[in-house]
Amino acid sequence: MEVLSVSQMRAADEAAISQGVGAKRLMEAAGQAVCNAVLARWEKRAVAVLVGPGKNGGDGFVVARLLKKAGWPVTVYIFGDKSAYTGESLTNAKRWRSKVEPLQAALDVIAGLENGDDLLVVDALFGAGLSRPLDGVPKILAELVTVSQAQGTAPVVVAVDVPSGLCGDTARALGGKRGGICFHADLTVTFCRPKPAHALMPGRSVCGEIVVADIGIDDAVVAGVFDGVSLNTSALWGEAYPRQEADTHKYVRGHMVVLGGGVMTGAARLVAGAARRAGAGLVSIAAPEDAFAIYAASVDPGTLTPSFKGAKGWRKLIADPRKNSCVIGPGAGVSRATRGMTLTALETGKRCVLDADALTVFENDAKALFKAVKANLKANGGIDSVVMTPHGGEFPRLFPDLAQAYANLEKNGENGLSKLDVTREAARRAGCVVLFKGPDTVIAAPDGRAALTTNAPRTLATAGAGDVLAGIIGALLAQGMPGFEAANAAAWLHGEAATAFGEGLIAEDIAEELPDVLQWLMETLA
């Protein structure tokens, strides 16, 4: 599913209207979608519809009218005055025949709740395009709801488009140091396509359940404003996912080599185990001579453990063209040797996953890494052949200015760049796919395509989970998937496997869950 920015969604609305889809029809469909979502989830109760001055408020009046028609007791609380409305918002405000209360009156209603289940609040104050922090009564209401949620007396909150106060593009509450706050919803109903705030953190966490409703905007209209950002689902990469024919053999499925570290030997073993489960035909841990005995005695029988000595030994070990992908970095050590072996793998045209120490060793010379990456891309015929997988601590080592811009947004709620923005720019600079890890992993290609991953459970915050992810990516690269598709498929599989295992997850469990996830995936893609 495509992800549209606030301005792109506005352009889609305008294009649909210019092509004959009336503004009246769009607003009615939006309000109907919210009403349907409410009726499908909750039993009848009192409803407080909070309406703002713009189109979001117009949607709110439609919701109020339809819920009242369905027999629910509804009160509308307005921020401002009906006379401020224009267009379809004014039309729907006039269609509300009952009394309208000032927004301030909602404060006493919510503050007086003893049982939150007695009230459902529809937040139709401000949409995704809000450009200033909440203040005045809307801010006090958001604070009051947040406090009541902590106390267990909160009403059910349903947000129209996004929770008010949340920026639709950055996924941050506007205001930052100035006291930025937004509503926290149990359900958010948005329209046509999701926005970045529905996928990026912390926005996703304050939206609750997210429903994307079709309101009649044609797919061709969306295609006209789309600029390459999608949700990470199998629809994005399924066609490129490797299928094995009946006459296949192990070399067709690729031979992945992971550089083993001399001290942190567990990381390479996690990479190798995941790569084998993810379908690589052969997997080798390139073991430094002084650590060979550890690897030989501790890996699964099907994992090869060739030893090597020094830079020449590494070059010779990976020279075989059947060894077509490398994972470098996990447990490798921050050293000149790691730097040199990374450059050698890139120079020889191997499809590479660069993680952890393979990134850190270029902290003061990122340009040298980017130059080698771009040469590798050329050697692979322009196909995405390198994937970098930094987490939040590694990203600043290669992209310090972008990391600072992202930190500014985290600190201030505005005047910075979102995780999506910085990942796309990082991929453009580096000339390869960048997978910026986290609970909202963002994956970007140098041509501007990007995807937002939303299926990573909190249990993935465990040592070694990143090593497993690197192994899955490396296996898919070995099987011929382009880097962008491989990175997205791996991140999705990683999240699905962790979710399938559930509580108590450790990194080793992820690979063990992969067969069931892969079986389901292949049945789905068939």
Phi, psi and omega in degrees: 000132178294148173249128182247139174289171179301315181292324178293322178292322177296318179295323178295318176303311183295320179294319179297318180295319181294337180266007173107359174276107188296147176301325179298316180296318180297315182291321178295318180295322179296312179297322179295321180297318178294314179301314180300319181295321178293311182298330182282345189243334186229153173281163184301135178201173177296144182233132172247113179261116180265115185247137177260189190274352186249208181295329177299320176297321176300317175302319181298321177295323177296315179301314181300314182297317184288322177292322177296320178298329179279000176097009179273143177283116188238135171237134178258131177244122189251137174264103184107220185218148180303329183296344181280347182284153175225167174056222184292333176296318178295318179302315182284331174296321179290332180285347175278108189272347184271174181295147176245130181262152174293150184303325183300332181294337179290338180300313182293324180296313182287320181296331183272001182291132171257333178230110184299334181292352180281349187219140171242126180256127173260114180272097177240037182283302184222144180269194185292340183274008179303134185244005180224157180294154172299142173213176179060216184298318178303320179294316180298320178297316179298319178295318181296317179295319180298316179296316182293329176294322178292330182271352180081016180245016187285147171288165169291133181243125177244118182265140175264115181079288172217157173302134183301135182100347181265130176284127184293337181267319187266343182068022178244148171291129181294138174126320177051241184297341180273017175090037181299137180208154175219165174292150174249117187260153169274332180214135173238127177250115176247176194230138175075294179215154176289161175251166180308324182296340178278348183241324181280153174269150002274001183306314182302326184286340180260359179272343186066213174294140182244126176245127175256112188260138174280121179244014174102013176272123186293148178301327180295327177294316178299317180300330181288341181246351185292136180237022168107006180259130183226165166282146180276098174227171181297340177296334182283324188232001186301321181295332182270354184292136185294131172248137182259128177282165183297332183260020181289164174218175191299327182286334173297326181276002172089158178235111181261137178244129174249132178286118180278142176274156181279340182241306182275072188285340182294327184298311181297326179293322176295318178302311184297316180298318179293321181297320180294317179294330182276002168110002176298138183292320175223147177226129177240137166262115177284107189261122172302146186307318184286349178245004185304317184299323179297311182293315183299328183271348191239347182273165176298151184302331183278355179266128180280148182227063177294141179261159178212164178228116173071185185296319180294321178296321177297314180299318180294321184296322184265005184294329180303120183297341177289339173278091194258354176219151180228143169245122185231133174131312183300115179071008187288331183099143178271097187208165175297328180295317178297319178300312182296319181290329174296312180296324178297315180298320178292317182298324182276005173082013179290146172284126194234142165253121180250119186224162166050243187295334178291343174267315184299326182294348178254019183306321182257010181209051183299328182299324178296320178293314182298323179297315180294323179297316181293326175293322177296319178301317179296319180295334180263020175070026178083001177280137178308114187239354182230136177234123172262139185232064181284148166262186187296338177275333182271330182305315181296340182290332178256333185228064187299322181290321178293320178298323179293320178297322177292320178297323178299319179294317179299324184280320189254344183078358179194181178057043176204192179243143180284169177300324177297314181301311186288328179290319178297318179291322178299317179296321179296315181294314185286336182078022180211177177287133176242124176250105182268105189288160177152183177294344177233055184311129177247134180237127182227148176254159181295342178275003176104345177296145179209156179217146182248125183262126187241005187254015181277117179282162181297338182293346178287354176281071182214147184303134176092349181298323178293326177295319178298316179301316179301320179295321179294316178299313181301322179294319180290324174298318179299329181273003172102002178290139172298155188302316183296314180293320180296317180296318180291316179299318181295316180297321179293313179299319178304311180293318180296319180294319179295319178296319180297324180288316179090210185292155179081013184297135164237165189304321182300333183290334186297310180297325181292335178274346186301319182305317180293320179295317180294323178299315178296317181299313183294327175293324180290321183279346184298000000 
